[in-house]
Coordinates of C-alpha atoms in Angstrom, one line a residue:
Chain A
X1 CA 98.2 111.9 98.7
X2 CA 95.6 114.5 97.7
X3 CA 91.9 113.6 98.1
X4 CA 89.3 115.9 96.5
X5 CA 86.3 114.2 98.0
X6 CA 85.5 111.4 100.4
X7 CA 82.4 109.3 99.9
X8 CA 80.9 106.6 102.2
X9 CA 78.3 104.7 100.1
X10 CA 75.6 102.6 101.6
X11 CA 75.2 100.1 98.7
X12 CA 77.7 98.1 96.7
X13 CA 76.0 99.3 93.5
X14 CA 76.8 102.8 94.4
X15 CA 80.4 101.9 95.0
X16 CA 80.7 100.2 91.6
X17 CA 79.1 103.2 89.9
X18 CA 81.6 105.6 91.6
X19 CA 84.5 103.4 90.7
X20 CA 83.6 103.4 87.0
X21 CA 82.7 107.1 86.9
X22 CA 86.2 108.5 86.9
X23 CA 89.7 106.8 86.7
X24 CA 90.8 109.0 89.6
X25 CA 88.2 107.5 91.9
X26 CA 89.6 104.8 94.1
X27 CA 88.5 102.4 96.8
X28 CA 90.4 102.5 100.1
X29 CA 90.8 99.5 102.3
X30 CA 92.5 100.5 105.6
X31 CA 94.5 103.2 103.9
X32 CA 97.7 102.4 105.8
X33 CA 99.8 102.1 102.6
X34 CA 97.8 104.5 100.5
X35 CA 98.5 107.3 102.9
X36 CA 102.2 107.1 102.0
X37 CA 101.6 107.5 98.3
X38 CA 101.7 110.5 96.1
X39 CA 98.4 109.9 94.3
X40 CA 95.9 112.4 93.1
X41 CA 92.5 111.0 94.1
X42 CA 89.2 112.3 92.8
X43 CA 86.7 110.5 95.0
X44 CA 88.0 108.3 97.8
X45 CA 85.4 105.5 98.3
X46 CA 85.2 104.2 101.8
X47 CA 83.5 100.8 102.3
X48 CA 82.9 101.2 106.1
X49 CA 79.1 101.0 105.7
X50 CA 79.1 97.7 103.8
X51 CA 78.8 94.3 105.5
X52 CA 82.4 93.1 104.6
X53 CA 83.9 92.6 108.0
X54 CA 82.8 89.0 108.8
X55 CA 84.7 85.7 108.9
X56 CA 82.4 82.8 108.3
X57 CA 82.8 79.1 107.7
X58 CA 81.0 76.3 105.8
X59 CA 81.9 72.7 105.7
X60 CA 84.3 73.3 102.9
X61 CA 85.4 76.9 103.1
X62 CA 86.4 79.8 105.3
X63 CA 85.1 83.1 103.8
X64 CA 86.8 86.3 104.9
X65 CA 85.2 89.7 104.1
X66 CA 87.5 92.1 102.2
X67 CA 87.3 94.7 105.0
X68 CA 88.4 92.3 107.7
X69 CA 91.4 93.8 109.4
X70 CA 94.7 92.0 109.8
X71 CA 94.2 92.1 113.6
X72 CA 90.8 90.3 113.3
X73 CA 92.5 87.7 111.1
X74 CA 95.3 87.3 113.6
X75 CA 93.1 86.4 116.6
X76 CA 90.3 84.5 114.8
X77 CA 90.3 80.8 115.9
X78 CA 89.2 79.6 112.4
X79 CA 92.3 81.2 110.9
X80 CA 94.6 79.9 113.6
X81 CA 93.6 76.4 112.6
X82 CA 94.4 76.6 108.9
X83 CA 97.6 74.8 107.7
X84 CA 99.5 75.0 111.0
X85 CA 98.4 78.5 111.6
X86 CA 100.7 80.1 108.9
X87 CA 98.2 82.8 107.9
X88 CA 97.7 83.9 111.5
X89 CA 101.5 83.8 112.1
X90 CA 102.3 85.7 108.9
X91 CA 99.8 88.4 109.8
X92 CA 100.8 88.7 113.4
X93 CA 104.3 89.9 112.5
X94 CA 103.2 92.7 110.2
X95 CA 104.0 96.1 111.8
X96 CA 102.2 96.7 115.1
X97 CA 98.7 96.3 116.4
X98 CA 97.8 99.8 115.4
X99 CA 98.5 99.2 111.7
X100 CA 96.8 95.8 111.9
X101 CA 93.7 97.4 113.3
X102 CA 93.3 99.5 110.2
X103 CA 94.9 97.5 107.4
X104 CA 92.5 95.1 105.7
X105 CA 93.0 91.8 103.9
X106 CA 91.2 93.2 100.8
X107 CA 93.6 96.1 100.6
X108 CA 96.6 93.8 101.1
X109 CA 95.4 91.5 98.2
X110 CA 94.2 94.2 95.8
X111 CA 97.5 96.1 96.3
X112 CA 99.5 93.1 95.0
X113 CA 102.4 94.5 97.0
X114 CA 105.7 92.8 96.4
X115 CA 106.6 93.2 100.1
X116 CA 103.4 91.4 101.2
X117 CA 103.8 88.7 103.9
X118 CA 100.2 87.7 103.3
X119 CA 100.3 86.9 99.6
X120 CA 102.8 84.0 99.6
X121 CA 100.7 82.3 102.3
X122 CA 97.4 82.8 100.4
X123 CA 99.2 81.5 97.2
X124 CA 100.0 78.1 98.8
X125 CA 96.4 77.7 99.9
X126 CA 93.3 77.0 97.7
X127 CA 92.4 80.7 97.6
X128 CA 89.5 82.2 95.5
X129 CA 88.7 85.9 95.3
X130 CA 85.1 87.0 95.1
X131 CA 84.6 90.2 93.0
X132 CA 81.3 92.1 92.6
X133 CA 81.3 92.4 88.8
X134 CA 83.6 89.6 87.6
X135 CA 82.5 87.0 90.1
X136 CA 85.1 84.5 91.4
X137 CA 88.7 84.1 90.3
X138 CA 91.6 82.2 91.8
X139 CA 94.2 84.2 93.5
X140 CA 96.9 82.7 91.2
X141 CA 95.0 84.0 88.2
X142 CA 94.5 87.4 89.7
X143 CA 98.2 87.8 90.5
X144 CA 99.2 86.9 87.0
X145 CA 97.0 89.5 85.3
X146 CA 98.9 92.5 84.0
X147 CA 95.9 94.9 84.1
X148 CA 93.1 93.7 86.3
X149 CA 89.7 95.1 85.7
X150 CA 88.6 97.8 88.1
X151 CA 86.3 95.9 90.4
X152 CA 85.3 95.6 94.1
X153 CA 86.7 92.7 96.1
X154 CA 84.0 91.4 98.4
X155 CA 85.6 88.3 100.0
X156 CA 88.5 85.9 100.0
X157 CA 87.6 82.2 100.2
X158 CA 90.0 79.6 101.5
X159 CA 89.3 75.9 101.1
X160 CA 89.4 74.1 104.5
X161 CA 91.9 71.4 103.7
X162 CA 93.9 69.5 106.3
X163 CA 97.6 70.0 105.6
X164 CA 100.9 71.1 106.8
X165 CA 102.2 74.7 106.4
X166 CA 105.4 76.6 106.7
X167 CA 106.0 80.3 106.6
X168 CA 109.3 82.2 107.1
X169 CA 109.8 85.9 107.0
X170 CA 113.4 87.1 107.1
X171 CA 113.8 90.7 108.2
X172 CA 116.3 92.8 110.1
X173 CA 114.0 94.1 112.8
X174 CA 110.5 93.4 113.9
X175 CA 108.9 96.4 112.2
X176 CA 110.8 96.0 108.9
X177 CA 109.7 94.8 105.5
X178 CA 110.8 91.3 104.6
X179 CA 114.2 90.7 102.9
X180 CA 112.6 87.5 101.7
X181 CA 109.5 85.5 102.6
X182 CA 108.7 81.8 101.9
X183 CA 105.5 79.9 102.2
X184 CA 105.1 76.1 101.7
X185 CA 102.0 74.0 102.0
X186 CA 101.7 70.2 101.8
X187 CA 98.5 68.4 101.3
X188 CA 98.9 65.5 98.9
X189 CA 101.0 67.9 96.9
X190 CA 103.6 70.5 97.8
X191 CA 103.1 74.2 96.9
X192 CA 106.1 76.5 97.3
X193 CA 105.8 80.3 97.0
X194 CA 108.4 83.0 97.5
X195 CA 107.8 86.8 97.9
X196 CA 109.7 90.0 98.6
X197 CA 112.4 88.8 96.3
X198 CA 112.2 91.9 96.2
X199 CA 109.7 91.2 93.4
X200 CA 106.2 90.0 94.0
X201 CA 105.1 86.4 94.7
X202 CA 106.5 83.6 92.5
X203 CA 105.7 79.9 92.6
X204 CA 108.6 77.4 92.2
X205 CA 106.8 75.6 89.4
X206 CA 109.5 73.1 88.2
X207 CA 110.6 72.4 91.8
X208 CA 107.0 71.6 92.7
X209 CA 106.5 69.5 89.6
X210 CA 109.6 67.4 90.5
X211 CA 108.8 66.9 94.2
X212 CA 105.1 66.0 93.5
X213 CA 106.2 63.2 91.1
X214 CA 108.3 61.5 93.8
X215 CA 106.9 58.5 95.7
X216 CA 109.3 58.9 98.6
X217 CA 110.8 62.1 99.9
X218 CA 114.4 61.6 100.9
X219 CA 117.2 64.1 101.7
X220 CA 118.3 63.9 98.1
X221 CA 114.9 64.7 96.8
X222 CA 114.7 67.7 99.1
X223 CA 118.1 68.8 97.9
X224 CA 117.2 68.5 94.3
X225 CA 113.9 70.3 94.8
X226 CA 115.8 73.2 96.4
X227 CA 118.2 73.3 93.4
X228 CA 115.3 73.5 91.0
X229 CA 113.6 76.2 93.1
X230 CA 116.8 78.3 93.0
X231 CA 116.4 78.3 89.2
X232 CA 112.6 78.9 89.3
X233 CA 112.7 81.8 91.8
X234 CA 114.4 85.0 90.5
X235 CA 115.9 87.1 93.3
X236 CA 117.7 90.4 92.9
X237 CA 119.4 93.1 94.9
X238 CA 118.0 96.2 96.5
X239 CA 118.8 98.5 99.5
X240 CA 117.7 95.7 101.9
X241 CA 119.8 92.9 100.7
X242 CA 121.9 91.6 97.8
X243 CA 121.0 88.9 95.3
X244 CA 123.6 86.7 96.7
X245 CA 122.3 87.0 100.3
X246 CA 118.7 86.3 99.1
X247 CA 119.9 83.2 97.2
X248 CA 121.6 81.9 100.4
X249 CA 118.5 82.6 102.4
X250 CA 116.3 80.8 99.9
X251 CA 118.5 77.8 99.9
X252 CA 118.5 77.5 103.7
X253 CA 114.9 78.3 104.4
X254 CA 113.5 76.2 101.6
X255 CA 115.4 73.2 102.9
X256 CA 114.2 73.8 106.4
X257 CA 110.7 74.4 105.3
X258 CA 110.4 71.2 103.2
X259 CA 111.8 69.2 106.1
X260 CA 109.3 70.8 108.4
X261 CA 106.2 70.0 106.4
X262 CA 107.3 66.5 105.5
Chain B
X1 CA 82.7 118.3 105.8
X2 CA 81.5 117.5 109.3
X3 CA 82.3 114.6 111.5
X4 CA 80.7 113.7 114.8
X5 CA 82.6 111.6 117.3
X6 CA 82.6 110.8 121.0
X7 CA 86.0 112.2 122.0
X8 CA 87.1 111.5 125.5
X9 CA 83.5 110.8 126.6
X10 CA 82.0 113.9 125.0
X11 CA 80.2 114.0 121.8
X12 CA 81.8 116.6 119.5
X13 CA 81.4 117.8 115.9
X14 CA 84.5 118.9 113.9
X15 CA 84.7 120.7 110.6
X16 CA 87.3 118.8 108.5
X17 CA 88.8 118.5 105.0
X18 CA 88.0 115.2 103.2
X19 CA 91.6 114.1 103.2
X20 CA 92.2 115.1 106.8
X21 CA 93.8 112.6 109.2
X22 CA 92.7 112.1 112.8
X23 CA 96.1 113.1 114.1
X24 CA 95.8 116.6 112.6
X25 CA 92.2 117.0 113.6
X26 CA 93.1 116.2 117.2
X27 CA 96.1 118.5 117.4
X28 CA 94.1 121.3 115.7
X29 CA 91.6 120.9 118.6
X30 CA 94.2 121.2 121.3
X31 CA 94.7 117.5 122.0
X32 CA 98.5 117.8 122.1
X33 CA 99.3 114.5 123.8
X34 CA 98.9 112.8 120.4
X35 CA 102.2 113.4 118.5
X36 CA 103.7 113.1 115.1
X37 CA 107.0 111.2 115.3
X38 CA 107.6 110.0 111.8
X39 CA 106.3 110.2 108.2
X40 CA 106.0 106.4 107.7
X41 CA 103.2 105.2 109.9
X42 CA 105.7 103.2 112.0
X43 CA 106.6 105.0 115.2
X44 CA 103.4 104.6 117.3
X45 CA 103.5 108.0 119.0
X46 CA 100.3 109.0 117.2
X47 CA 98.4 106.0 118.7
X48 CA 94.8 106.8 119.6
X49 CA 92.0 104.3 120.7
X50 CA 89.0 104.1 118.4
X51 CA 86.3 101.9 120.0
X52 CA 89.0 100.6 122.3
X53 CA 91.3 99.6 119.5
X54 CA 94.7 101.2 119.1
X55 CA 95.0 102.8 115.6
X56 CA 97.7 105.0 114.0
X57 CA 95.9 108.4 113.9
X58 CA 98.4 109.7 111.3
X59 CA 97.0 107.1 108.9
X60 CA 93.4 107.1 109.9
X61 CA 91.1 109.5 108.0
X62 CA 89.1 111.5 110.5
X63 CA 85.8 110.9 108.7
X64 CA 86.1 107.2 109.4
X65 CA 85.7 108.0 113.2
X66 CA 82.1 109.1 112.5
X67 CA 80.0 107.9 115.4
X68 CA 82.9 106.2 117.1
X69 CA 84.4 106.5 120.6
X70 CA 87.8 108.1 120.5
X71 CA 90.1 108.0 123.5
X72 CA 93.4 109.9 124.0
X73 CA 95.4 110.0 127.2
X74 CA 93.3 113.0 128.4
X75 CA 90.4 110.6 128.5
X76 CA 92.0 107.9 130.6
X77 CA 93.3 110.1 133.5
X78 CA 93.1 107.6 136.4
X79 CA 94.8 104.8 134.6
X80 CA 97.4 107.1 133.0
X81 CA 98.2 108.6 136.4
X82 CA 98.7 105.2 137.9
X83 CA 100.9 103.9 135.1
X84 CA 102.9 107.2 135.3
X85 CA 103.6 106.4 139.0
X86 CA 105.0 103.0 138.2
X87 CA 107.0 104.4 135.2
X88 CA 108.5 107.1 137.6
X89 CA 109.4 104.4 140.1
X90 CA 111.4 102.5 137.5
X91 CA 113.0 105.6 136.1
X92 CA 111.4 104.6 132.8
X93 CA 110.7 108.2 131.6
X94 CA 113.3 110.1 129.7
X95 CA 112.0 112.6 127.2
X96 CA 108.4 111.3 127.7
X97 CA 107.5 111.6 124.0
X98 CA 106.3 108.0 123.7
X99 CA 104.5 107.9 127.0
X100 CA 101.0 108.9 126.1
X101 CA 100.7 106.4 123.2
X102 CA 102.2 103.7 125.4
X103 CA 99.6 104.4 128.2
X104 CA 96.8 104.1 125.7
X105 CA 98.2 100.8 124.3
X106 CA 98.5 99.3 127.8
X107 CA 95.0 100.5 128.6
X108 CA 93.7 98.7 125.5
X109 CA 95.8 95.7 126.1
X110 CA 94.5 95.1 129.6
X111 CA 91.0 95.5 128.2
X112 CA 91.7 92.6 125.9
X113 CA 93.8 90.4 128.2
X114 CA 93.7 90.9 131.9
X115 CA 96.9 89.0 132.7
X116 CA 99.2 89.0 129.7
X117 CA 102.5 87.0 129.8
X118 CA 105.8 88.7 129.0
X119 CA 105.7 87.4 125.5
X120 CA 102.1 88.7 125.0
X121 CA 103.0 92.1 126.4
X122 CA 106.0 92.3 124.0
X123 CA 103.9 91.2 121.1
X124 CA 101.1 93.7 121.9
X125 CA 103.5 96.6 122.2
X126 CA 105.4 96.1 119.0
X127 CA 104.9 99.3 117.0
X128 CA 105.6 101.7 119.9
X129 CA 109.1 103.0 119.4
X130 CA 111.1 104.6 122.2
X131 CA 114.1 106.6 121.1
X132 CA 115.5 107.0 124.7
X133 CA 115.3 103.7 126.5
X134 CA 115.8 100.0 125.9
X135 CA 112.2 99.3 126.8
X136 CA 113.2 97.2 129.9
X137 CA 112.2 99.6 132.6
X138 CA 108.9 100.4 130.9
X139 CA 108.2 96.7 130.7
X140 CA 108.8 96.2 134.4
X141 CA 106.6 99.2 135.2
X142 CA 103.8 97.9 133.0
X143 CA 104.0 94.4 134.6
X144 CA 103.9 95.9 138.1
X145 CA 101.0 98.2 137.2
X146 CA 99.0 95.3 135.7
X147 CA 99.7 93.1 138.7
X148 CA 98.5 95.8 141.1
X149 CA 95.4 96.2 138.9
X150 CA 94.3 92.5 139.1

């Protein structure tokens, strides 16, 4: 990565102006992933002087500043109480504490990384992104946009609902990227999301529609839901694992997950 | 551009490039305990404490340390010496390359958690790779050192 200039603005307006000024200008979150890239960067915009590092709660929501680090998320009691702690769990297994002390939730979300362990979990919660210019947008909407507008992520808002959660990351060693990751939440309805397929997060739409229409959840219902999900979720091969292996993993962990949140 | 930081308890000003990383700044300024062991931000031997938090100095832009307290093993002499004794007793040292970063990590860990369990120690120290050992003797040395400390 080649950086021509580094700027640390004191106001959000200044950040937005710099962002729009030149396509080669870019915001950096923690910079842990960006550091490995080959980008040519004009002005690298650092947000350290802005008040974006708080985790607050209201009666209905938890609001997480975009520059909150993964380590902050991991140890925060509010986050540990959400949906059986799946966000805290997912975050705690990402790399080591050093990386988690610099990587930010904003960077993780804006990067839309296909290997992300965080995105599947956020996708099965009621998650809204708060942007400076566009205002609020659901995470689902943001993830489906082909070319999102260049904007500043200020916060991530998660609705405080009481429900069950399941998260599984399959990986070869503790420091490795996921071969596959699966998140399931159950409130009145089930939400099922798979990431690192190796493609980016995907919801098991038809499987969800089916299981959410059932009045009783039996073994047969779970089995049929998993069958539908295997058609919904497209997995493929890469250096980490074959399509066949990912399919087997999906079948097993979806079944286990649906039984766990039942 | 200039950056001012409190490095090992002394306020210092460094002249740096905008895209310079803390690892390179430190080594250019004769702090050789901090090492480069990989190109993928994953080995841990570049670990440095910034405001008592372990960070990967290879992936941390120097300018972001403006006004902050930076500690390397040169700045935690007493504790590092003590831990080194315990490491020696267990025969945990082989090449020694991962030792400085591990000492900093243990120092930061006991600052956060005075009496960590085995599981908590293992979780905290993920991200510190050792090419020589199987981590067991280091683990025993760390536990004994923390017990003596309490």
